[in-house]
PDB file of C-alpha atoms in Angstrom:
ATOM      1  CA  MET A 140      -2.007  73.395  67.541  1.00 57.00           C
ATOM      2  CA  ASN A 141      -2.843  72.620  71.140  1.00 77.00           C
ATOM      3  CA  ALA A 142      -3.877  75.192  73.735  1.00 78.00           C
ATOM      4  CA  ILE A 143      -0.368  75.600  75.177  1.00 81.00           C
ATOM      5  CA  VAL A 144       1.118  76.492  71.777  1.00 83.00           C
ATOM      6  CA  VAL A 145      -1.708  78.934  71.042  1.00 85.00           C
ATOM      7  CA  LEU A 146      -1.335  80.663  74.409  1.00 85.00           C
ATOM      8  CA  SER A 147       2.455  80.822  73.955  1.00 83.00           C
ATOM      9  CA  VAL A 148       2.036  82.483  70.557  1.00 86.00           C
ATOM     10  CA  VAL A 149      -0.471  84.977  72.001  1.00 87.00           C
ATOM     11  CA  LEU A 150       1.909  85.781  74.866  1.00 85.00           C
ATOM     12  CA  LEU A 151       4.854  86.188  72.492  1.00 85.00           C
ATOM     13  CA  GLY A 152       2.822  88.485  70.234  1.00 88.00           C
ATOM     14  CA  LEU A 153       1.715  90.704  73.105  1.00 87.00           C
ATOM     15  CA  MET A 154       5.217  90.877  74.601  1.00 84.00           C
ATOM     16  CA  LEU A 155       6.650  91.834  71.208  1.00 85.00           C
ATOM     17  CA  LEU A 156       3.925  94.416  70.614  1.00 87.00           C
ATOM     18  CA  ILE A 157       4.227  96.060  74.013  1.00 85.00           C
ATOM     19  CA  GLY A 158       7.820  95.387  75.029  1.00 78.00           C
ATOM     20  CA  GLY A 159       9.635  95.214  71.679  1.00 81.00           C
ATOM     21  CA  ARG A 160      13.115  93.688  71.913  1.00 82.00           C
ATOM     22  CA  LYS A 161      12.971  93.673  75.701  1.00 80.00           C
ATOM     23  CA  GLY A 162       9.656  91.849  75.506  1.00 82.00           C
ATOM     24  CA  LEU A 163      11.241  89.242  73.241  1.00 84.00           C
ATOM     25  CA  ARG A 164      14.099  88.755  75.708  1.00 85.00           C
ATOM     26  CA  SER A 165      11.554  88.459  78.522  1.00 84.00           C
ATOM     27  CA  PHE A 166       9.739  85.720  76.633  1.00 83.00           C
ATOM     28  CA  PHE A 167      12.895  83.683  76.068  1.00 85.00           C
ATOM     29  CA  SER A 168      13.968  84.235  79.675  1.00 85.00           C
ATOM     30  CA  LEU A 169      10.943  82.174  80.715  1.00 85.00           C
ATOM     31  CA  PHE A 170      12.415  79.152  78.963  1.00 86.00           C
ATOM     32  CA  LEU A 171      15.891  79.829  80.332  1.00 88.00           C
ATOM     33  CA  ASN A 172      14.540  80.034  83.877  1.00 87.00           C
ATOM     34  CA  PHE A 173      12.531  76.871  83.297  1.00 86.00           C
ATOM     35  CA  GLY A 174      15.731  75.164  82.205  1.00 89.00           C
ATOM     36  CA  VAL A 175      17.503  76.292  85.394  1.00 88.00           C
ATOM     37  CA  ILE A 176      14.651  75.007  87.573  1.00 86.00           C
ATOM     38  CA  PHE A 177      14.446  71.720  85.639  1.00 87.00           C
ATOM     39  CA  ILE A 178      18.179  71.095  86.074  1.00 89.00           C
ATOM     40  CA  THR A 179      17.958  72.053  89.747  1.00 85.00           C
ATOM     41  CA  LEU A 180      15.102  69.605  90.307  1.00 82.00           C
ATOM     42  CA  ALA A 181      17.115  66.855  88.630  1.00 82.00           C
ATOM     43  CA  LEU A 182      20.118  67.587  90.850  1.00 84.00           C
ATOM     44  CA  LEU A 183      17.956  67.716  93.988  1.00 77.00           C
ATOM     45  CA  LEU A 184      17.341  63.983  93.569  1.00 74.00           C
ATOM     46  CA  ASN A 185      21.048  63.355  94.170  1.00 77.00           C
ATOM     47  CA  PRO A 186      21.457  62.631  97.926  1.00 75.00           C
ATOM     48  CA  ASP A 187      25.142  63.614  97.767  1.00 79.00           C
ATOM     49  CA  LEU A 188      24.320  67.236  96.888  1.00 81.00           C
ATOM     50  CA  ASN A 189      23.062  69.833  99.364  1.00 82.00           C
ATOM     51  CA  PRO A 190      19.622  71.119  98.239  1.00 82.00           C
ATOM     52  CA  VAL A 191      20.092  74.471  99.985  1.00 82.00           C
ATOM     53  CA  ILE A 192      23.378  75.182  98.181  1.00 86.00           C
ATOM     54  CA  LEU A 193      21.829  74.093  94.874  1.00 87.00           C
ATOM     55  CA  THR A 194      18.893  76.413  95.482  1.00 85.00           C
ATOM     56  CA  PHE A 195      21.205  79.348  96.228  1.00 87.00           C
ATOM     57  CA  ILE A 196      23.115  78.725  92.983  1.00 90.00           C
ATOM     58  CA  ALA A 197      19.827  78.383  91.064  1.00 89.00           C
ATOM     59  CA  SER A 198      18.595  81.662  92.587  1.00 88.00           C
ATOM     60  CA  ALA A 199      21.768  83.409  91.420  1.00 90.00           C
ATOM     61  CA  LEU A 200      21.325  82.031  87.880  1.00 91.00           C
ATOM     62  CA  ILE A 201      17.650  83.009  87.797  1.00 89.00           C
ATOM     63  CA  GLY A 202      18.624  86.479  89.004  1.00 88.00           C
ATOM     64  CA  CYS A 203      21.234  86.818  86.263  1.00 90.00           C
ATOM     65  CA  ILE A 204      18.756  85.752  83.594  1.00 89.00           C
ATOM     66  CA  SER A 205      15.862  87.865  84.860  1.00 86.00           C
ATOM     67  CA  LEU A 206      17.930  90.997  85.499  1.00 86.00           C
ATOM     68  CA  PHE A 207      20.949  90.976  83.185  1.00 88.00           C
ATOM     69  CA  PHE A 208      19.544  89.096  80.191  1.00 85.00           C
ATOM     70  CA  ILE A 209      16.330  91.131  80.066  1.00 82.00           C
ATOM     71  CA  ASN A 210      17.527  94.550  81.252  1.00 81.00           C
ATOM     72  CA  GLU A 211      21.232  94.209  80.359  1.00 82.00           C
ATOM     73  CA  VAL A 212      24.125  94.833  82.733  1.00 85.00           C
ATOM     74  CA  ASN A 213      23.982  98.318  84.246  1.00 86.00           C
ATOM     75  CA  SER A 214      24.090  99.931  87.665  1.00 86.00           C
ATOM     76  CA  LYS A 215      20.384  99.367  88.324  1.00 88.00           C
ATOM     77  CA  THR A 216      20.435  95.656  87.556  1.00 89.00           C
ATOM     78  CA  VAL A 217      23.719  95.090  89.414  1.00 91.00           C
ATOM     79  CA  ILE A 218      22.351  96.752  92.557  1.00 90.00           C
ATOM     80  CA  ALA A 219      19.065  94.841  92.230  1.00 90.00           C
ATOM     81  CA  PHE A 220      21.013  91.581  91.872  1.00 92.00           C
ATOM     82  CA  ILE A 221      23.232  92.301  94.895  1.00 92.00           C
ATOM     83  CA  SER A 222      20.187  93.254  96.982  1.00 91.00           C
ATOM     84  CA  THR A 223      18.362  90.104  95.903  1.00 90.00           C
ATOM     85  CA  MET A 224      21.253  87.792  96.802  1.00 91.00           C
ATOM     86  CA  ILE A 225      21.767  89.464 100.207  1.00 91.00           C
ATOM     87  CA  THR A 226      18.057  89.039 100.923  1.00 90.00           C
ATOM     88  CA  ILE A 227      18.092  85.398  99.789  1.00 89.00           C
ATOM     89  CA  THR A 228      21.068  84.692 102.076  1.00 88.00           C
ATOM     90  CA  LEU A 229      19.278  86.196 105.087  1.00 88.00           C
ATOM     91  CA  LEU A 230      16.041  84.471 104.137  1.00 85.00           C
ATOM     92  CA  LEU A 231      17.719  81.062 103.825  1.00 82.00           C
ATOM     93  CA  ALA A 232      18.885  81.203 107.431  1.00 80.00           C
ATOM     94  CA  PHE A 233      15.471  82.424 108.607  1.00 81.00           C
ATOM     95  CA  ILE A 234      13.499  79.799 106.656  1.00 80.00           C
ATOM     96  CA  PHE A 235      15.820  77.004 107.782  1.00 76.00           C
ATOM     97  CA  PHE A 236      15.297  78.003 111.420  1.00 78.00           C
ATOM     98  CA  VAL A 237      11.498  78.311 111.080  1.00 75.00           C
ATOM     99  CA  SER A 238      11.139  75.046 109.125  1.00 72.00           C
ATOM    100  CA  ASN A 239      13.274  73.158 111.632  1.00 71.00           C
ATOM    101  CA  THR A 240      11.274  74.585 114.539  1.00 73.00           C
ATOM    102  CA  LEU A 241       7.792  73.984 113.093  1.00 69.00           C
ATOM    103  CA  MET A 242       8.626  70.584 111.543  1.00 66.00           C
ATOM    104  CA  ILE A 243       6.235  71.062 108.636  1.00 64.00           C
ATOM    105  CA  GLN A 244       8.389  69.423 105.984  1.00 62.00           C
ATOM    106  CA  GLY A 245       7.222  66.266 104.219  1.00 60.00           C
ATOM    107  CA  PHE A 246       3.670  65.236 103.349  1.00 61.00           C
ATOM    108  CA  GLY A 247       0.438  65.810 105.217  1.00 59.00           C
ATOM    109  CA  GLU A 248      -2.215  63.194 105.935  1.00 60.00           C
ATOM    110  CA  GLU A 249      -4.356  64.652 103.141  1.00 56.00           C
ATOM    111  CA  GLU A 250      -1.701  63.500 100.664  1.00 56.00           C
ATOM    112  CA  THR A 251      -1.329  59.976 102.066  1.00 59.00           C
ATOM    113  CA  GLU A 252      -3.592  58.329  99.519  1.00 59.00           C
ATOM    114  CA  ALA A 253      -1.837  59.957  96.561  1.00 57.00           C
ATOM    115  CA  ILE A 254       1.621  58.788  97.643  1.00 58.00           C
ATOM    116  CA  SER A 255       0.670  55.450  99.194  1.00 58.00           C
ATOM    117  CA  GLY A 256       2.142  53.513  96.265  1.00 59.00           C
ATOM    118  CA  TYR A 257       5.548  55.185  96.467  1.00 61.00           C
ATOM    119  CA  SER A 258       8.521  54.598  98.736  1.00 60.00           C
ATOM    120  CA  LEU A 259       9.450  57.502 100.995  1.00 63.00           C
ATOM    121  CA  TYR A 260      12.938  56.142 101.674  1.00 64.00           C
ATOM    122  CA  ILE A 261      14.645  58.156  98.974  1.00 63.00           C
ATOM    123  CA  GLY A 262      17.602  59.415 100.994  1.00 65.00           C
ATOM    124  CA  ILE A 263      16.741  63.126 100.730  1.00 70.00           C
ATOM    125  CA  ASP A 264      16.445  65.565 103.630  1.00 69.00           C
ATOM    126  CA  PHE A 265      12.884  66.890 103.358  1.00 72.00           C
ATOM    127  CA  LEU A 266      13.723  69.827 105.619  1.00 72.00           C
ATOM    128  CA  LYS A 267      16.221  71.125 103.061  1.00 76.00           C
ATOM    129  CA  ILE A 268      13.796  70.376 100.227  1.00 77.00           C
ATOM    130  CA  GLY A 269      11.163  72.461 102.016  1.00 75.00           C
ATOM    131  CA  VAL A 270      13.611  75.362 102.321  1.00 78.00           C
ATOM    132  CA  SER A 271      14.423  75.052  98.606  1.00 80.00           C
ATOM    133  CA  VAL A 272      10.748  75.131  97.648  1.00 79.00           C
ATOM    134  CA  ILE A 273      10.132  78.325  99.606  1.00 80.00           C
ATOM    135  CA  ILE A 274      13.181  80.104  98.163  1.00 83.00           C
ATOM    136  CA  LEU A 275      12.320  79.164  94.571  1.00 82.00           C
ATOM    137  CA  SER A 276       8.749  80.334  95.202  1.00 79.00           C
ATOM    138  CA  THR A 277       9.843  83.753  96.481  1.00 82.00           C
ATOM    139  CA  ILE A 278      12.820  84.639  94.258  1.00 85.00           C
ATOM    140  CA  GLY A 279      10.603  86.231  91.591  1.00 82.00           C
ATOM    141  CA  ALA A 280       8.801  88.548  93.999  1.00 83.00           C
ATOM    142  CA  ILE A 281      12.054  89.620  95.662  1.00 88.00           C
ATOM    143  CA  MET A 282      13.702  90.463  92.322  1.00 88.00           C
ATOM    144  CA  ASP A 283      10.617  92.362  91.205  1.00 86.00           C
ATOM    145  CA  VAL A 284      10.717  94.601  94.278  1.00 88.00           C
ATOM    146  CA  ALA A 285      14.484  95.116  94.037  1.00 90.00           C
ATOM    147  CA  ILE A 286      14.495  96.243  90.394  1.00 89.00           C
ATOM    148  CA  SER A 287      11.394  98.415  90.909  1.00 88.00           C
ATOM    149  CA  ILE A 288      13.006 100.317  93.772  1.00 90.00           C
ATOM    150  CA  ALA A 289      16.377 100.566  92.022  1.00 89.00           C
ATOM    151  CA  SER A 290      14.846 101.956  88.818  1.00 88.00           C
ATOM    152  CA  SER A 291      12.652 104.459  90.676  1.00 87.00           C
ATOM    153  CA  MET A 292      15.536 105.748  92.781  1.00 88.00           C
ATOM    154  CA  PHE A 293      17.802 106.129  89.741  1.00 88.00           C
ATOM    155  CA  GLU A 294      15.126 108.132  87.940  1.00 86.00           C
ATOM    156  CA  MET A 295      14.539 110.328  90.956  1.00 85.00           C
ATOM    157  CA  ASN A 296      18.255 111.030  91.332  1.00 85.00           C
ATOM    158  CA  LYS A 297      18.582 111.664  87.587  1.00 85.00           C
ATOM    159  CA  HIS A 298      15.860 114.303  87.546  1.00 84.00           C
ATOM    160  CA  ASN A 299      16.751 115.788  90.935  1.00 83.00           C
ATOM    161  CA  PRO A 300      20.543 115.488  91.440  1.00 83.00           C
ATOM    162  CA  SER A 301      20.474 117.784  94.467  1.00 82.00           C
ATOM    163  CA  VAL A 302      18.476 115.296  96.543  1.00 82.00           C
ATOM    164  CA  SER A 303      20.345 114.176  99.660  1.00 84.00           C
ATOM    165  CA  LYS A 304      21.268 110.604 100.544  1.00 85.00           C
ATOM    166  CA  LYS A 305      18.775 110.623 103.421  1.00 87.00           C
ATOM    167  CA  GLU A 306      15.959 111.886 101.197  1.00 86.00           C
ATOM    168  CA  LEU A 307      16.836 109.347  98.515  1.00 87.00           C
ATOM    169  CA  PHE A 308      16.758 106.511 101.038  1.00 89.00           C
ATOM    170  CA  ALA A 309      13.417 107.750 102.382  1.00 89.00           C
ATOM    171  CA  SER A 310      12.021 107.812  98.834  1.00 88.00           C
ATOM    172  CA  GLY A 311      13.150 104.232  98.250  1.00 87.00           C
ATOM    173  CA  MET A 312      11.466 103.149 101.475  1.00 89.00           C
ATOM    174  CA  SER A 313       8.285 104.995 100.507  1.00 88.00           C
ATOM    175  CA  ILE A 314       8.217 103.271  97.112  1.00 87.00           C
ATOM    176  CA  GLY A 315       8.872  99.950  98.829  1.00 86.00           C
ATOM    177  CA  ARG A 316       5.963 100.394 101.227  1.00 85.00           C
ATOM    178  CA  ASP A 317       3.576 100.827  98.304  1.00 82.00           C
ATOM    179  CA  ILE A 318       4.960  97.709  96.610  1.00 83.00           C
ATOM    180  CA  LEU A 319       4.937  95.714  99.864  1.00 81.00           C
ATOM    181  CA  GLY A 320       1.166  95.875 100.248  1.00 75.00           C
ATOM    182  CA  THR A 321       0.332  94.873  96.686  1.00 76.00           C
ATOM    183  CA  ASP A 322       2.946  92.093  96.435  1.00 76.00           C
ATOM    184  CA  THR A 323       1.949  90.552  99.761  1.00 73.00           C
ATOM    185  CA  ASN A 324      -1.680  90.504  98.656  1.00 75.00           C
ATOM    186  CA  THR A 325      -0.611  88.949  95.339  1.00 76.00           C
ATOM    187  CA  LEU A 326       1.096  86.094  97.190  1.00 73.00           C
ATOM    188  CA  PHE A 327      -1.903  85.702  99.490  1.00 73.00           C
ATOM    189  CA  PHE A 328      -4.451  85.411  96.695  1.00 75.00           C
ATOM    190  CA  ALA A 329      -2.135  83.227  94.616  1.00 72.00           C
ATOM    191  CA  PHE A 330      -2.156  80.753  97.498  1.00 69.00           C
ATOM    192  CA  PHE A 331      -5.938  80.730  97.845  1.00 69.00           C
ATOM    193  CA  GLY A 332      -6.349  80.518  94.072  1.00 71.00           C
ATOM    194  CA  GLY A 333      -3.983  77.561  93.803  1.00 68.00           C
ATOM    195  CA  TYR A 334      -5.384  75.745  96.827  1.00 69.00           C
ATOM    196  CA  LEU A 335      -9.067  76.576  96.432  1.00 73.00           C
ATOM    197  CA  ALA A 336      -9.878  72.894  95.804  1.00 71.00           C
ATOM    198  CA  LEU A 337      -8.105  71.965  99.050  1.00 73.00           C
ATOM    199  CA  LEU A 338     -10.088  74.552 100.999  1.00 74.00           C
ATOM    200  CA  ILE A 339     -13.328  73.245  99.481  1.00 77.00           C
ATOM    201  CA  TRP A 340     -12.247  69.740 100.479  1.00 73.00           C
ATOM    202  CA  PHE A 341     -11.629  70.949 104.054  1.00 74.00           C
ATOM    203  CA  LYS A 342     -15.112  72.443 104.066  1.00 75.00           C
ATOM    204  CA  ASP A 343     -16.675  69.286 102.627  1.00 74.00           C
ATOM    205  CA  LEU A 344     -15.040  67.157 105.329  1.00 73.00           C
ATOM    206  CA  THR A 345     -16.237  69.638 107.979  1.00 78.00           C
ATOM    207  CA  TYR A 346     -12.749  70.531 109.185  1.00 75.00           C
ATOM    208  CA  SER A 347     -12.820  72.976 112.074  1.00 77.00           C
ATOM    209  CA  ILE A 348     -10.767  76.158 111.932  1.00 76.00           C
ATOM    210  CA  GLY A 349      -8.305  74.595 114.358  1.00 75.00           C
ATOM    211  CA  GLU A 350      -7.913  71.479 112.205  1.00 73.00           C
ATOM    212  CA  ILE A 351      -7.358  73.577 109.085  1.00 73.00           C
ATOM    213  CA  VAL A 352      -4.735  75.760 110.759  1.00 71.00           C
ATOM    214  CA  ASN A 353      -2.939  72.716 112.187  1.00 71.00           C
ATOM    215  CA  SER A 354      -3.027  70.800 108.907  1.00 73.00           C
ATOM    216  CA  LYS A 355       0.540  70.284 107.674  1.00 72.00           C
ATOM    217  CA  ILE A 356      -0.267  71.036 104.031  1.00 72.00           C
ATOM    218  CA  PHE A 357      -2.106  74.256 104.975  1.00 74.00           C
ATOM    219  CA  SER A 358       0.563  75.368 107.452  1.00 74.00           C
ATOM    220  CA  SER A 359       3.402  74.763 105.003  1.00 73.00           C
ATOM    221  CA  GLU A 360       1.744  76.855 102.308  1.00 74.00           C
ATOM    222  CA  LEU A 361       0.856  79.587 104.766  1.00 76.00           C
ATOM    223  CA  MET A 362       4.459  79.653 105.936  1.00 77.00           C
ATOM    224  CA  LEU A 363       5.517  80.050 102.294  1.00 76.00           C
ATOM    225  CA  ILE A 364       3.395  83.219 102.072  1.00 78.00           C
ATOM    226  CA  LEU A 365       4.764  84.587 105.342  1.00 80.00           C
ATOM    227  CA  CYS A 366       8.383  83.865 104.372  1.00 80.00           C
ATOM    228  CA  ALA A 367       7.841  85.411 100.947  1.00 80.00           C
ATOM    229  CA  GLY A 368       6.378  88.491 102.606  1.00 82.00           C
ATOM    230  CA  THR A 369       9.386  88.591 104.934  1.00 85.00           C
ATOM    231  CA  GLY A 370      11.720  88.472 101.923  1.00 85.00           C
ATOM    232  CA  ILE A 371       9.848  91.308 100.216  1.00 85.00           C
ATOM    233  CA  ALA A 372       9.993  93.381 103.405  1.00 88.00           C
ATOM    234  CA  LEU A 373      13.727  92.708 103.833  1.00 89.00           C
ATOM    235  CA  VAL A 374      14.720  93.623 100.284  1.00 90.00           C
ATOM    236  CA  ILE A 375      13.148  97.095 100.538  1.00 91.00           C
ATOM    237  CA  PRO A 376      15.572  98.656 103.056  1.00 92.00           C
ATOM    238  CA  ILE A 377      18.502  96.672 101.638  1.00 93.00           C
ATOM    239  CA  THR A 378      17.940  97.949  98.079  1.00 91.00           C
ATOM    240  CA  SER A 379      17.174 101.492  99.268  1.00 91.00           C
ATOM    241  CA  TRP A 380      20.341 101.659 101.376  1.00 91.00           C
ATOM    242  CA  ILE A 381      22.650 100.258  98.685  1.00 91.00           C
ATOM    243  CA  ASN A 382      21.119 102.541  96.048  1.00 89.00           C
ATOM    244  CA  ALA A 383      21.334 105.672  98.187  1.00 88.00           C
ATOM    245  CA  ASN A 384      24.984 105.017  99.051  1.00 88.00           C
ATOM    246  CA  TYR A 385      25.908 104.224  95.445  1.00 87.00           C
ATOM    247  CA  LEU A 386      24.162 107.196  93.887  1.00 84.00           C
ATOM    248  CA  LYS A 387      25.573 109.648  96.435  1.00 78.00           C
ATOM    249  CA  LYS A 388      29.075 108.214  96.502  1.00 78.00           C
ATOM    250  CA  PRO A 389      31.582 110.945  95.578  1.00 69.00           C
ATOM    251  CA  GLY A 390      32.879 110.629  92.053  1.00 60.00           C
ATOM    252  CA  LYS A 391      30.131 108.268  90.900  1.00 56.00           C
ATOM    253  CA  MET A 392      28.029 109.008  87.868  1.00 48.00           C
ATOM    254  CA  LYS A 393      24.606 110.075  89.005  1.00 43.00           C
ATOM    255  CA  SER A 394      22.706 108.800  86.009  1.00 44.00           C
ATOM    256  CA  ASP A 395      22.348 105.380  84.478  1.00 47.00           C
ATOM    257  CA  SER A 396      21.982 104.362  80.889  1.00 44.00           C
TER     258      SER A 396
END
């Protein structure tokens, strides 16, 4: 067996041991999400299809798999899904505006040698491809925050039914603030971990700080982090508000299975 098979077996064993049936569903959801992304990438090569619309549909499918397939359909996952899709919609407009303004789509001069043998006349709008890349890179973090807040607020309301809507919303925001710091740092260090070789290359070629900051490849990745952080920040009040209004709506069941 090669290393990938061995690591997959180890991961499956640990997810079964710790997560049980839910861990098994989580493991298979990885392959389902990979299938969605693979199909999306194949469709993105079609110049007649809009990459942004395809990305939105892919985000919805990934959300369904990650929330409903793993955690089943219930009030918490439905609210997390709605919050995620609202955030993605707002983020799409924001990212499209920022990408169009900064003009950082396409390839940087550091990548010229690697792509010199390929034709760039492929009939695809690189601006929309850049927006798609950022959304697909942030969907996981946004869903993670949404379901974390939704679950915490449901538990709080379950154990303290007398809590007011305002207090419940404030609790959701407080939970979100704690998550915001850790998730933003996760994205930040993921970038530096993935692009450590590039940073070493910048250092080896004696790039100045100004040249590094103005490098297209560096700026595009940094914008990915900032947009992802924006998405995480947006989903916190959205999820908290929807949850508080749902849980305190007259006639609604205050607990979730």
